[in-house]
JSON list of C-alpha atoms in Angstrom, two decimals:
[
{"chain": "A", "resi": 21, "resn": "UNK", "atom": "CA", "xyz": [46.26, 69.77, 35.34]},
{"chain": "A", "resi": 22, "resn": "UNK", "atom": "CA", "xyz": [43.31, 69.70, 37.71]},
{"chain": "A", "resi": 23, "resn": "UNK", "atom": "CA", "xyz": [41.11, 66.67, 37.65]},
{"chain": "A", "resi": 24, "resn": "UNK", "atom": "CA", "xyz": [39.78, 63.55, 39.27]},
{"chain": "A", "resi": 25, "resn": "UNK", "atom": "CA", "xyz": [41.83, 60.37, 39.48]},
{"chain": "A", "resi": 26, "resn": "UNK", "atom": "CA", "xyz": [40.20, 57.02, 40.04]},
{"chain": "A", "resi": 27, "resn": "UNK", "atom": "CA", "xyz": [42.16, 53.85, 40.68]},
{"chain": "A", "resi": 28, "resn": "UNK", "atom": "CA", "xyz": [42.44, 51.10, 39.81]},
{"chain": "A", "resi": 29, "resn": "UNK", "atom": "CA", "xyz": [40.94, 51.12, 36.32]},
{"chain": "A", "resi": 30, "resn": "UNK", "atom": "CA", "xyz": [39.98, 47.44, 36.62]},
{"chain": "A", "resi": 31, "resn": "UNK", "atom": "CA", "xyz": [39.32, 45.53, 39.83]},
{"chain": "A", "resi": 32, "resn": "UNK", "atom": "CA", "xyz": [38.36, 41.95, 40.56]},
{"chain": "A", "resi": 33, "resn": "UNK", "atom": "CA", "xyz": [36.64, 40.82, 43.71]},
{"chain": "A", "resi": 34, "resn": "UNK", "atom": "CA", "xyz": [36.48, 37.36, 45.22]},
{"chain": "A", "resi": 35, "resn": "UNK", "atom": "CA", "xyz": [33.49, 36.02, 47.12]},
{"chain": "A", "resi": 36, "resn": "UNK", "atom": "CA", "xyz": [33.28, 37.46, 50.64]},
{"chain": "A", "resi": 37, "resn": "UNK", "atom": "CA", "xyz": [35.95, 40.05, 49.99]},
{"chain": "A", "resi": 38, "resn": "UNK", "atom": "CA", "xyz": [35.76, 43.79, 50.59]},
{"chain": "A", "resi": 39, "resn": "UNK", "atom": "CA", "xyz": [37.41, 46.01, 47.99]},
{"chain": "A", "resi": 40, "resn": "UNK", "atom": "CA", "xyz": [38.14, 49.73, 48.04]},
{"chain": "A", "resi": 41, "resn": "UNK", "atom": "CA", "xyz": [37.99, 52.07, 45.07]},
{"chain": "A", "resi": 42, "resn": "UNK", "atom": "CA", "xyz": [40.09, 55.19, 45.24]},
{"chain": "A", "resi": 43, "resn": "UNK", "atom": "CA", "xyz": [39.00, 58.67, 44.18]},
{"chain": "A", "resi": 44, "resn": "UNK", "atom": "CA", "xyz": [41.25, 61.72, 44.47]},
{"chain": "A", "resi": 45, "resn": "UNK", "atom": "CA", "xyz": [40.58, 65.25, 43.19]},
{"chain": "A", "resi": 46, "resn": "UNK", "atom": "CA", "xyz": [42.76, 68.34, 43.03]},
{"chain": "A", "resi": 47, "resn": "UNK", "atom": "CA", "xyz": [40.01, 70.73, 41.92]},
{"chain": "A", "resi": 48, "resn": "UNK", "atom": "CA", "xyz": [39.52, 72.08, 45.45]},
{"chain": "A", "resi": 49, "resn": "UNK", "atom": "CA", "xyz": [35.88, 70.96, 45.31]},
{"chain": "A", "resi": 50, "resn": "UNK", "atom": "CA", "xyz": [33.94, 70.54, 48.54]},
{"chain": "A", "resi": 51, "resn": "UNK", "atom": "CA", "xyz": [31.41, 68.01, 47.23]},
{"chain": "A", "resi": 52, "resn": "UNK", "atom": "CA", "xyz": [32.19, 64.51, 46.02]},
{"chain": "A", "resi": 53, "resn": "UNK", "atom": "CA", "xyz": [29.97, 61.72, 44.72]},
{"chain": "A", "resi": 54, "resn": "UNK", "atom": "CA", "xyz": [30.01, 58.03, 43.85]},
{"chain": "A", "resi": 55, "resn": "UNK", "atom": "CA", "xyz": [27.83, 56.61, 41.08]},
{"chain": "A", "resi": 56, "resn": "UNK", "atom": "CA", "xyz": [27.24, 53.13, 39.79]},
{"chain": "A", "resi": 57, "resn": "UNK", "atom": "CA", "xyz": [26.58, 52.51, 36.09]},
{"chain": "A", "resi": 58, "resn": "UNK", "atom": "CA", "xyz": [25.04, 49.30, 34.80]},
{"chain": "A", "resi": 59, "resn": "UNK", "atom": "CA", "xyz": [24.53, 48.48, 31.11]},
{"chain": "A", "resi": 60, "resn": "UNK", "atom": "CA", "xyz": [21.43, 50.13, 29.69]},
{"chain": "A", "resi": 61, "resn": "UNK", "atom": "CA", "xyz": [20.90, 52.19, 32.81]},
{"chain": "A", "resi": 62, "resn": "UNK", "atom": "CA", "xyz": [21.82, 55.65, 33.79]},
{"chain": "A", "resi": 63, "resn": "UNK", "atom": "CA", "xyz": [24.08, 56.51, 36.66]},
{"chain": "A", "resi": 64, "resn": "UNK", "atom": "CA", "xyz": [22.72, 55.84, 40.13]},
{"chain": "A", "resi": 65, "resn": "UNK", "atom": "CA", "xyz": [23.98, 57.67, 43.19]},
{"chain": "A", "resi": 66, "resn": "UNK", "atom": "CA", "xyz": [25.59, 55.54, 45.89]},
{"chain": "A", "resi": 67, "resn": "UNK", "atom": "CA", "xyz": [26.95, 58.10, 48.38]},
{"chain": "A", "resi": 68, "resn": "UNK", "atom": "CA", "xyz": [27.77, 61.77, 48.39]},
{"chain": "A", "resi": 69, "resn": "UNK", "atom": "CA", "xyz": [29.67, 64.12, 50.62]},
{"chain": "A", "resi": 70, "resn": "UNK", "atom": "CA", "xyz": [29.21, 67.87, 50.72]},
{"chain": "A", "resi": 71, "resn": "UNK", "atom": "CA", "xyz": [32.04, 68.55, 53.17]},
{"chain": "A", "resi": 72, "resn": "UNK", "atom": "CA", "xyz": [34.88, 66.80, 54.95]},
{"chain": "A", "resi": 73, "resn": "UNK", "atom": "CA", "xyz": [33.83, 64.34, 57.66]},
{"chain": "A", "resi": 74, "resn": "UNK", "atom": "CA", "xyz": [30.24, 64.29, 56.43]},
{"chain": "A", "resi": 75, "resn": "UNK", "atom": "CA", "xyz": [28.48, 62.09, 53.91]},
{"chain": "A", "resi": 76, "resn": "UNK", "atom": "CA", "xyz": [24.95, 60.95, 53.03]},
{"chain": "A", "resi": 77, "resn": "UNK", "atom": "CA", "xyz": [23.47, 57.85, 51.48]},
{"chain": "A", "resi": 78, "resn": "UNK", "atom": "CA", "xyz": [22.31, 58.07, 47.93]},
{"chain": "A", "resi": 79, "resn": "UNK", "atom": "CA", "xyz": [19.72, 55.92, 46.21]},
{"chain": "A", "resi": 80, "resn": "UNK", "atom": "CA", "xyz": [21.59, 52.59, 46.35]},
{"chain": "A", "resi": 81, "resn": "UNK", "atom": "CA", "xyz": [23.88, 52.73, 49.41]},
{"chain": "A", "resi": 82, "resn": "UNK", "atom": "CA", "xyz": [23.28, 49.21, 50.69]},
{"chain": "A", "resi": 83, "resn": "UNK", "atom": "CA", "xyz": [26.44, 47.10, 50.56]},
{"chain": "A", "resi": 84, "resn": "UNK", "atom": "CA", "xyz": [28.73, 50.11, 50.23]},
{"chain": "A", "resi": 85, "resn": "UNK", "atom": "CA", "xyz": [30.60, 52.35, 52.65]},
{"chain": "A", "resi": 86, "resn": "UNK", "atom": "CA", "xyz": [32.60, 55.57, 52.31]},
{"chain": "A", "resi": 87, "resn": "UNK", "atom": "CA", "xyz": [34.79, 57.93, 54.30]},
{"chain": "A", "resi": 88, "resn": "UNK", "atom": "CA", "xyz": [35.72, 61.56, 53.82]},
{"chain": "A", "resi": 89, "resn": "UNK", "atom": "CA", "xyz": [38.70, 62.33, 56.03]},
{"chain": "A", "resi": 90, "resn": "UNK", "atom": "CA", "xyz": [40.32, 64.68, 53.56]},
{"chain": "A", "resi": 91, "resn": "UNK", "atom": "CA", "xyz": [38.87, 67.16, 51.11]},
{"chain": "A", "resi": 92, "resn": "UNK", "atom": "CA", "xyz": [40.77, 65.58, 48.23]},
{"chain": "A", "resi": 93, "resn": "UNK", "atom": "CA", "xyz": [39.81, 61.97, 48.86]},
{"chain": "A", "resi": 94, "resn": "UNK", "atom": "CA", "xyz": [36.54, 60.00, 48.88]},
{"chain": "A", "resi": 95, "resn": "UNK", "atom": "CA", "xyz": [37.21, 56.24, 48.83]},
{"chain": "A", "resi": 96, "resn": "UNK", "atom": "CA", "xyz": [34.39, 53.77, 48.26]},
{"chain": "A", "resi": 97, "resn": "UNK", "atom": "CA", "xyz": [34.39, 50.29, 49.82]},
{"chain": "A", "resi": 98, "resn": "UNK", "atom": "CA", "xyz": [32.31, 47.61, 48.19]},
{"chain": "A", "resi": 99, "resn": "UNK", "atom": "CA", "xyz": [31.56, 45.17, 50.97]},
{"chain": "A", "resi": 100, "resn": "UNK", "atom": "CA", "xyz": [30.73, 41.48, 50.82]},
{"chain": "A", "resi": 101, "resn": "UNK", "atom": "CA", "xyz": [27.14, 42.47, 51.57]},
{"chain": "A", "resi": 102, "resn": "UNK", "atom": "CA", "xyz": [26.83, 43.88, 48.05]},
{"chain": "A", "resi": 103, "resn": "UNK", "atom": "CA", "xyz": [25.66, 40.77, 46.22]},
{"chain": "A", "resi": 104, "resn": "UNK", "atom": "CA", "xyz": [25.81, 42.16, 42.71]},
{"chain": "A", "resi": 105, "resn": "UNK", "atom": "CA", "xyz": [28.86, 44.44, 42.61]},
{"chain": "A", "resi": 106, "resn": "UNK", "atom": "CA", "xyz": [29.78, 43.97, 38.96]},
{"chain": "A", "resi": 107, "resn": "UNK", "atom": "CA", "xyz": [29.44, 47.45, 37.44]},
{"chain": "A", "resi": 108, "resn": "UNK", "atom": "CA", "xyz": [31.26, 50.56, 36.32]},
{"chain": "A", "resi": 109, "resn": "UNK", "atom": "CA", "xyz": [31.87, 52.99, 39.18]},
{"chain": "A", "resi": 110, "resn": "UNK", "atom": "CA", "xyz": [32.28, 56.70, 38.61]},
{"chain": "A", "resi": 111, "resn": "UNK", "atom": "CA", "xyz": [33.47, 59.31, 41.07]},
{"chain": "A", "resi": 112, "resn": "UNK", "atom": "CA", "xyz": [32.58, 62.98, 40.64]},
{"chain": "A", "resi": 113, "resn": "UNK", "atom": "CA", "xyz": [33.15, 66.28, 42.38]},
{"chain": "A", "resi": 114, "resn": "UNK", "atom": "CA", "xyz": [31.68, 69.76, 42.26]},
{"chain": "A", "resi": 115, "resn": "UNK", "atom": "CA", "xyz": [31.75, 73.10, 43.97]},
{"chain": "A", "resi": 116, "resn": "UNK", "atom": "CA", "xyz": [29.21, 73.48, 46.70]},
{"chain": "A", "resi": 117, "resn": "UNK", "atom": "CA", "xyz": [26.94, 76.10, 48.21]},
{"chain": "A", "resi": 118, "resn": "UNK", "atom": "CA", "xyz": [23.87, 78.11, 47.31]},
{"chain": "A", "resi": 119, "resn": "UNK", "atom": "CA", "xyz": [25.49, 80.22, 44.63]},
{"chain": "A", "resi": 120, "resn": "UNK", "atom": "CA", "xyz": [26.98, 77.36, 42.69]},
{"chain": "A", "resi": 121, "resn": "UNK", "atom": "CA", "xyz": [24.12, 74.92, 42.42]},
{"chain": "A", "resi": 122, "resn": "UNK", "atom": "CA", "xyz": [24.20, 75.15, 38.67]},
{"chain": "A", "resi": 123, "resn": "UNK", "atom": "CA", "xyz": [27.84, 74.11, 38.48]},
{"chain": "A", "resi": 124, "resn": "UNK", "atom": "CA", "xyz": [28.44, 70.80, 36.72]},
{"chain": "A", "resi": 125, "resn": "UNK", "atom": "CA", "xyz": [29.93, 67.77, 38.33]},
{"chain": "A", "resi": 126, "resn": "UNK", "atom": "CA", "xyz": [33.32, 66.70, 37.02]},
{"chain": "A", "resi": 127, "resn": "UNK", "atom": "CA", "xyz": [33.91, 62.99, 36.59]},
{"chain": "A", "resi": 128, "resn": "UNK", "atom": "CA", "xyz": [36.83, 60.61, 36.79]},
{"chain": "A", "resi": 129, "resn": "UNK", "atom": "CA", "xyz": [37.61, 57.87, 34.26]},
{"chain": "A", "resi": 130, "resn": "UNK", "atom": "CA", "xyz": [35.87, 55.19, 36.30]},
{"chain": "A", "resi": 131, "resn": "UNK", "atom": "CA", "xyz": [36.70, 51.79, 37.80]},
{"chain": "A", "resi": 132, "resn": "UNK", "atom": "CA", "xyz": [35.30, 48.61, 36.31]},
{"chain": "A", "resi": 133, "resn": "UNK", "atom": "CA", "xyz": [34.64, 46.03, 39.04]},
{"chain": "A", "resi": 134, "resn": "UNK", "atom": "CA", "xyz": [34.09, 42.36, 38.25]},
{"chain": "A", "resi": 135, "resn": "UNK", "atom": "CA", "xyz": [33.53, 39.21, 40.28]},
{"chain": "A", "resi": 136, "resn": "UNK", "atom": "CA", "xyz": [36.06, 36.37, 40.08]},
{"chain": "B", "resi": 147, "resn": "UNK", "atom": "CA", "xyz": [10.75, 62.61, 43.16]},
{"chain": "B", "resi": 148, "resn": "UNK", "atom": "CA", "xyz": [12.80, 63.59, 40.19]},
{"chain": "B", "resi": 149, "resn": "UNK", "atom": "CA", "xyz": [12.87, 61.64, 36.98]},
{"chain": "B", "resi": 150, "resn": "UNK", "atom": "CA", "xyz": [14.63, 61.95, 33.64]},
{"chain": "B", "resi": 151, "resn": "UNK", "atom": "CA", "xyz": [13.55, 59.96, 30.61]},
{"chain": "B", "resi": 152, "resn": "UNK", "atom": "CA", "xyz": [15.58, 59.46, 27.46]},
{"chain": "B", "resi": 153, "resn": "UNK", "atom": "CA", "xyz": [13.22, 57.44, 25.31]},
{"chain": "B", "resi": 154, "resn": "UNK", "atom": "CA", "xyz": [15.78, 56.63, 22.62]},
{"chain": "B", "resi": 155, "resn": "UNK", "atom": "CA", "xyz": [17.98, 53.77, 23.78]},
{"chain": "B", "resi": 156, "resn": "UNK", "atom": "CA", "xyz": [20.08, 53.66, 20.61]},
{"chain": "B", "resi": 157, "resn": "UNK", "atom": "CA", "xyz": [20.36, 55.83, 17.52]},
{"chain": "B", "resi": 158, "resn": "UNK", "atom": "CA", "xyz": [22.35, 55.00, 14.43]},
{"chain": "B", "resi": 159, "resn": "UNK", "atom": "CA", "xyz": [23.06, 57.57, 11.72]},
{"chain": "B", "resi": 160, "resn": "UNK", "atom": "CA", "xyz": [25.38, 58.06, 8.81]},
{"chain": "B", "resi": 161, "resn": "UNK", "atom": "CA", "xyz": [28.00, 60.77, 8.95]},
{"chain": "B", "resi": 162, "resn": "UNK", "atom": "CA", "xyz": [26.75, 64.29, 8.10]},
{"chain": "B", "resi": 163, "resn": "UNK", "atom": "CA", "xyz": [23.19, 63.51, 9.12]},
{"chain": "B", "resi": 164, "resn": "UNK", "atom": "CA", "xyz": [21.55, 65.66, 11.77]},
{"chain": "B", "resi": 165, "resn": "UNK", "atom": "CA", "xyz": [20.40, 63.85, 14.89]},
{"chain": "B", "resi": 166, "resn": "UNK", "atom": "CA", "xyz": [18.26, 64.89, 17.87]},
{"chain": "B", "resi": 167, "resn": "UNK", "atom": "CA", "xyz": [18.45, 63.25, 21.28]},
{"chain": "B", "resi": 168, "resn": "UNK", "atom": "CA", "xyz": [15.31, 63.63, 23.36]},
{"chain": "B", "resi": 169, "resn": "UNK", "atom": "CA", "xyz": [15.14, 64.30, 27.08]},
{"chain": "B", "resi": 170, "resn": "UNK", "atom": "CA", "xyz": [11.99, 64.70, 29.19]},
{"chain": "B", "resi": 171, "resn": "UNK", "atom": "CA", "xyz": [12.13, 65.43, 32.89]},
{"chain": "B", "resi": 172, "resn": "UNK", "atom": "CA", "xyz": [9.90, 65.56, 35.96]},
{"chain": "B", "resi": 173, "resn": "UNK", "atom": "CA", "xyz": [10.48, 67.60, 39.09]},
{"chain": "B", "resi": 174, "resn": "UNK", "atom": "CA", "xyz": [8.48, 69.43, 41.74]},
{"chain": "B", "resi": 175, "resn": "UNK", "atom": "CA", "xyz": [11.20, 72.03, 42.27]},
{"chain": "B", "resi": 176, "resn": "UNK", "atom": "CA", "xyz": [10.47, 75.44, 40.83]},
{"chain": "B", "resi": 177, "resn": "UNK", "atom": "CA", "xyz": [14.17, 76.04, 40.35]},
{"chain": "B", "resi": 178, "resn": "UNK", "atom": "CA", "xyz": [16.29, 73.33, 38.82]},
{"chain": "B", "resi": 179, "resn": "UNK", "atom": "CA", "xyz": [19.21, 72.74, 36.50]},
{"chain": "B", "resi": 180, "resn": "UNK", "atom": "CA", "xyz": [19.54, 70.55, 33.46]},
{"chain": "B", "resi": 181, "resn": "UNK", "atom": "CA", "xyz": [22.75, 69.08, 32.06]},
{"chain": "B", "resi": 182, "resn": "UNK", "atom": "CA", "xyz": [23.94, 67.05, 29.12]},
{"chain": "B", "resi": 183, "resn": "UNK", "atom": "CA", "xyz": [26.99, 64.81, 29.39]},
{"chain": "B", "resi": 184, "resn": "UNK", "atom": "CA", "xyz": [28.85, 62.77, 26.78]},
{"chain": "B", "resi": 185, "resn": "UNK", "atom": "CA", "xyz": [30.45, 59.43, 27.65]},
{"chain": "B", "resi": 186, "resn": "UNK", "atom": "CA", "xyz": [32.97, 58.28, 25.03]},
{"chain": "B", "resi": 187, "resn": "UNK", "atom": "CA", "xyz": [34.28, 54.69, 25.04]},
{"chain": "B", "resi": 188, "resn": "UNK", "atom": "CA", "xyz": [36.99, 55.70, 27.52]},
{"chain": "B", "resi": 189, "resn": "UNK", "atom": "CA", "xyz": [34.27, 55.96, 30.18]},
{"chain": "B", "resi": 190, "resn": "UNK", "atom": "CA", "xyz": [34.72, 59.46, 31.54]},
{"chain": "B", "resi": 191, "resn": "UNK", "atom": "CA", "xyz": [31.64, 61.68, 31.49]},
{"chain": "B", "resi": 192, "resn": "UNK", "atom": "CA", "xyz": [32.31, 64.95, 29.70]},
{"chain": "B", "resi": 193, "resn": "UNK", "atom": "CA", "xyz": [30.16, 67.95, 30.57]},
{"chain": "B", "resi": 194, "resn": "UNK", "atom": "CA", "xyz": [28.51, 69.56, 27.51]},
{"chain": "B", "resi": 195, "resn": "UNK", "atom": "CA", "xyz": [25.99, 72.10, 28.72]},
{"chain": "B", "resi": 196, "resn": "UNK", "atom": "CA", "xyz": [23.84, 73.24, 31.64]},
{"chain": "B", "resi": 197, "resn": "UNK", "atom": "CA", "xyz": [20.57, 75.15, 31.59]},
{"chain": "B", "resi": 198, "resn": "UNK", "atom": "CA", "xyz": [18.84, 76.90, 34.49]},
{"chain": "B", "resi": 199, "resn": "UNK", "atom": "CA", "xyz": [15.08, 76.49, 34.74]},
{"chain": "B", "resi": 200, "resn": "UNK", "atom": "CA", "xyz": [14.53, 80.23, 34.61]},
{"chain": "B", "resi": 201, "resn": "UNK", "atom": "CA", "xyz": [16.50, 80.63, 31.38]},
{"chain": "B", "resi": 202, "resn": "UNK", "atom": "CA", "xyz": [14.66, 79.23, 28.38]},
{"chain": "B", "resi": 203, "resn": "UNK", "atom": "CA", "xyz": [17.00, 80.68, 25.81]},
{"chain": "B", "resi": 204, "resn": "UNK", "atom": "CA", "xyz": [18.20, 78.05, 23.38]},
{"chain": "B", "resi": 205, "resn": "UNK", "atom": "CA", "xyz": [21.89, 77.67, 22.81]},
{"chain": "B", "resi": 206, "resn": "UNK", "atom": "CA", "xyz": [24.14, 76.79, 19.93]},
{"chain": "B", "resi": 207, "resn": "UNK", "atom": "CA", "xyz": [27.76, 75.78, 20.25]},
{"chain": "B", "resi": 208, "resn": "UNK", "atom": "CA", "xyz": [29.31, 74.83, 16.95]},
{"chain": "B", "resi": 209, "resn": "UNK", "atom": "CA", "xyz": [27.50, 71.76, 15.66]},
{"chain": "B", "resi": 210, "resn": "UNK", "atom": "CA", "xyz": [25.65, 71.32, 18.96]},
{"chain": "B", "resi": 211, "resn": "UNK", "atom": "CA", "xyz": [22.38, 72.99, 19.87]},
{"chain": "B", "resi": 212, "resn": "UNK", "atom": "CA", "xyz": [19.95, 72.60, 22.73]},
{"chain": "B", "resi": 213, "resn": "UNK", "atom": "CA", "xyz": [16.21, 73.27, 22.82]},
{"chain": "B", "resi": 214, "resn": "UNK", "atom": "CA", "xyz": [14.79, 73.83, 26.31]},
{"chain": "B", "resi": 215, "resn": "UNK", "atom": "CA", "xyz": [10.98, 73.96, 26.51]},
{"chain": "B", "resi": 216, "resn": "UNK", "atom": "CA", "xyz": [9.64, 74.32, 30.02]},
{"chain": "B", "resi": 217, "resn": "UNK", "atom": "CA", "xyz": [6.04, 73.93, 28.85]},
{"chain": "B", "resi": 218, "resn": "UNK", "atom": "CA", "xyz": [6.74, 70.37, 27.72]},
{"chain": "B", "resi": 219, "resn": "UNK", "atom": "CA", "xyz": [9.49, 69.63, 30.30]},
{"chain": "B", "resi": 220, "resn": "UNK", "atom": "CA", "xyz": [11.92, 68.81, 27.55]},
{"chain": "B", "resi": 221, "resn": "UNK", "atom": "CA", "xyz": [15.58, 69.57, 26.97]},
{"chain": "B", "resi": 222, "resn": "UNK", "atom": "CA", "xyz": [16.52, 68.14, 23.59]},
{"chain": "B", "resi": 223, "resn": "UNK", "atom": "CA", "xyz": [20.00, 68.02, 22.09]},
{"chain": "B", "resi": 224, "resn": "UNK", "atom": "CA", "xyz": [20.71, 68.25, 18.37]},
{"chain": "B", "resi": 225, "resn": "UNK", "atom": "CA", "xyz": [23.96, 67.46, 16.60]},
{"chain": "B", "resi": 226, "resn": "UNK", "atom": "CA", "xyz": [24.18, 68.98, 13.14]},
{"chain": "B", "resi": 227, "resn": "UNK", "atom": "CA", "xyz": [26.27, 67.28, 10.46]},
{"chain": "B", "resi": 228, "resn": "UNK", "atom": "CA", "xyz": [27.25, 64.41, 12.75]},
{"chain": "B", "resi": 229, "resn": "UNK", "atom": "CA", "xyz": [30.75, 62.98, 12.73]},
{"chain": "B", "resi": 230, "resn": "UNK", "atom": "CA", "xyz": [32.18, 59.62, 13.71]},
{"chain": "B", "resi": 231, "resn": "UNK", "atom": "CA", "xyz": [33.78, 61.24, 16.77]},
{"chain": "B", "resi": 232, "resn": "UNK", "atom": "CA", "xyz": [30.28, 62.03, 18.04]},
{"chain": "B", "resi": 233, "resn": "UNK", "atom": "CA", "xyz": [29.72, 58.33, 18.68]},
{"chain": "B", "resi": 234, "resn": "UNK", "atom": "CA", "xyz": [29.20, 57.98, 22.42]},
{"chain": "B", "resi": 235, "resn": "UNK", "atom": "CA", "xyz": [26.57, 57.56, 25.11]},
{"chain": "B", "resi": 236, "resn": "UNK", "atom": "CA", "xyz": [24.80, 60.80, 25.91]},
{"chain": "B", "resi": 237, "resn": "UNK", "atom": "CA", "xyz": [23.16, 61.45, 29.25]},
{"chain": "B", "resi": 238, "resn": "UNK", "atom": "CA", "xyz": [20.64, 64.06, 30.24]},
{"chain": "B", "resi": 239, "resn": "UNK", "atom": "CA", "xyz": [20.60, 64.92, 33.95]},
{"chain": "B", "resi": 240, "resn": "UNK", "atom": "CA", "xyz": [18.54, 67.01, 36.36]},
{"chain": "B", "resi": 241, "resn": "UNK", "atom": "CA", "xyz": [19.59, 68.68, 39.58]},
{"chain": "B", "resi": 242, "resn": "UNK", "atom": "CA", "xyz": [17.04, 70.10, 41.96]},
{"chain": "B", "resi": 243, "resn": "UNK", "atom": "CA", "xyz": [17.68, 73.24, 43.96]},
{"chain": "B", "resi": 244, "resn": "UNK", "atom": "CA", "xyz": [16.08, 72.45, 47.26]},
{"chain": "B", "resi": 245, "resn": "UNK", "atom": "CA", "xyz": [15.41, 69.99, 50.02]},
{"chain": "B", "resi": 246, "resn": "UNK", "atom": "CA", "xyz": [16.53, 66.42, 49.68]},
{"chain": "B", "resi": 247, "resn": "UNK", "atom": "CA", "xyz": [17.35, 66.85, 46.02]},
{"chain": "B", "resi": 248, "resn": "UNK", "atom": "CA", "xyz": [20.08, 69.36, 46.84]},
{"chain": "B", "resi": 249, "resn": "UNK", "atom": "CA", "xyz": [23.34, 68.57, 45.12]},
{"chain": "B", "resi": 250, "resn": "UNK", "atom": "CA", "xyz": [22.09, 65.33, 43.64]},
{"chain": "B", "resi": 251, "resn": "UNK", "atom": "CA", "xyz": [22.00, 64.63, 39.92]},
{"chain": "B", "resi": 252, "resn": "UNK", "atom": "CA", "xyz": [19.28, 62.40, 38.51]},
{"chain": "B", "resi": 253, "resn": "UNK", "atom": "CA", "xyz": [20.35, 60.82, 35.23]},
{"chain": "B", "resi": 254, "resn": "UNK", "atom": "CA", "xyz": [18.37, 59.50, 32.31]},
{"chain": "B", "resi": 255, "resn": "UNK", "atom": "CA", "xyz": [19.11, 56.01, 31.01]},
{"chain": "B", "resi": 256, "resn": "UNK", "atom": "CA", "xyz": [21.38, 57.34, 28.30]},
{"chain": "B", "resi": 257, "resn": "UNK", "atom": "CA", "xyz": [21.20, 57.24, 24.50]},
{"chain": "B", "resi": 258, "resn": "UNK", "atom": "CA", "xyz": [23.85, 55.33, 22.58]},
{"chain": "B", "resi": 259, "resn": "UNK", "atom": "CA", "xyz": [24.68, 57.27, 19.43]},
{"chain": "B", "resi": 260, "resn": "UNK", "atom": "CA", "xyz": [26.58, 55.52, 16.66]},
{"chain": "B", "resi": 261, "resn": "UNK", "atom": "CA", "xyz": [27.71, 57.56, 13.67]},
{"chain": "B", "resi": 262, "resn": "UNK", "atom": "CA", "xyz": [28.79, 55.46, 10.71]},
{"chain": "B", "resi": 263, "resn": "UNK", "atom": "CA", "xyz": [31.28, 56.74, 8.14]}
]
């Protein structure tokens, strides 16, 4: 079945460590997104990519980095510069282009990141 | 800037009650898209409905219905005869159609709905 796979489901980070969250989709979507969810808050956009080898900062990009070398994959690295990384991270994808702006984003199951 | 407000942080109802989740939005785009998502305890966001700004027709899908009123910038969601399986966090989201808002979803804070048996 088509969908979005995020791994791992749970991740623990030590002080000063970089960690990478995986996101893979087989929906043939051009656009991919990373969101952060904190308790009592909505989802906030970290980075998004509308096409391979291109990505833009979202609203809270500081302390994070991404790459988009393949259409199917959009990994997110939480760097040591992110001082408050404990959160639930959701990856999403959607079709792209003028005609499909009303298409919904499809989400993965999320990765819960905690500090050791 | 875009903004979505879900004023109800938590709602608790007893099974079979009707419940309405409020959503108010702000945008300068003349064309935009509104969405509702459901987040069950498993964490994945499940798409429920989208509405284009130029289509104010209300929609009913089973026990779910949506009331879009452009004049009040609201897109409210009603669950009729609620069930325990409806317990989840519900998010309203807005997507602009132009400029820097292209492709980006702005989410409300979410409403936690608990349906008791």
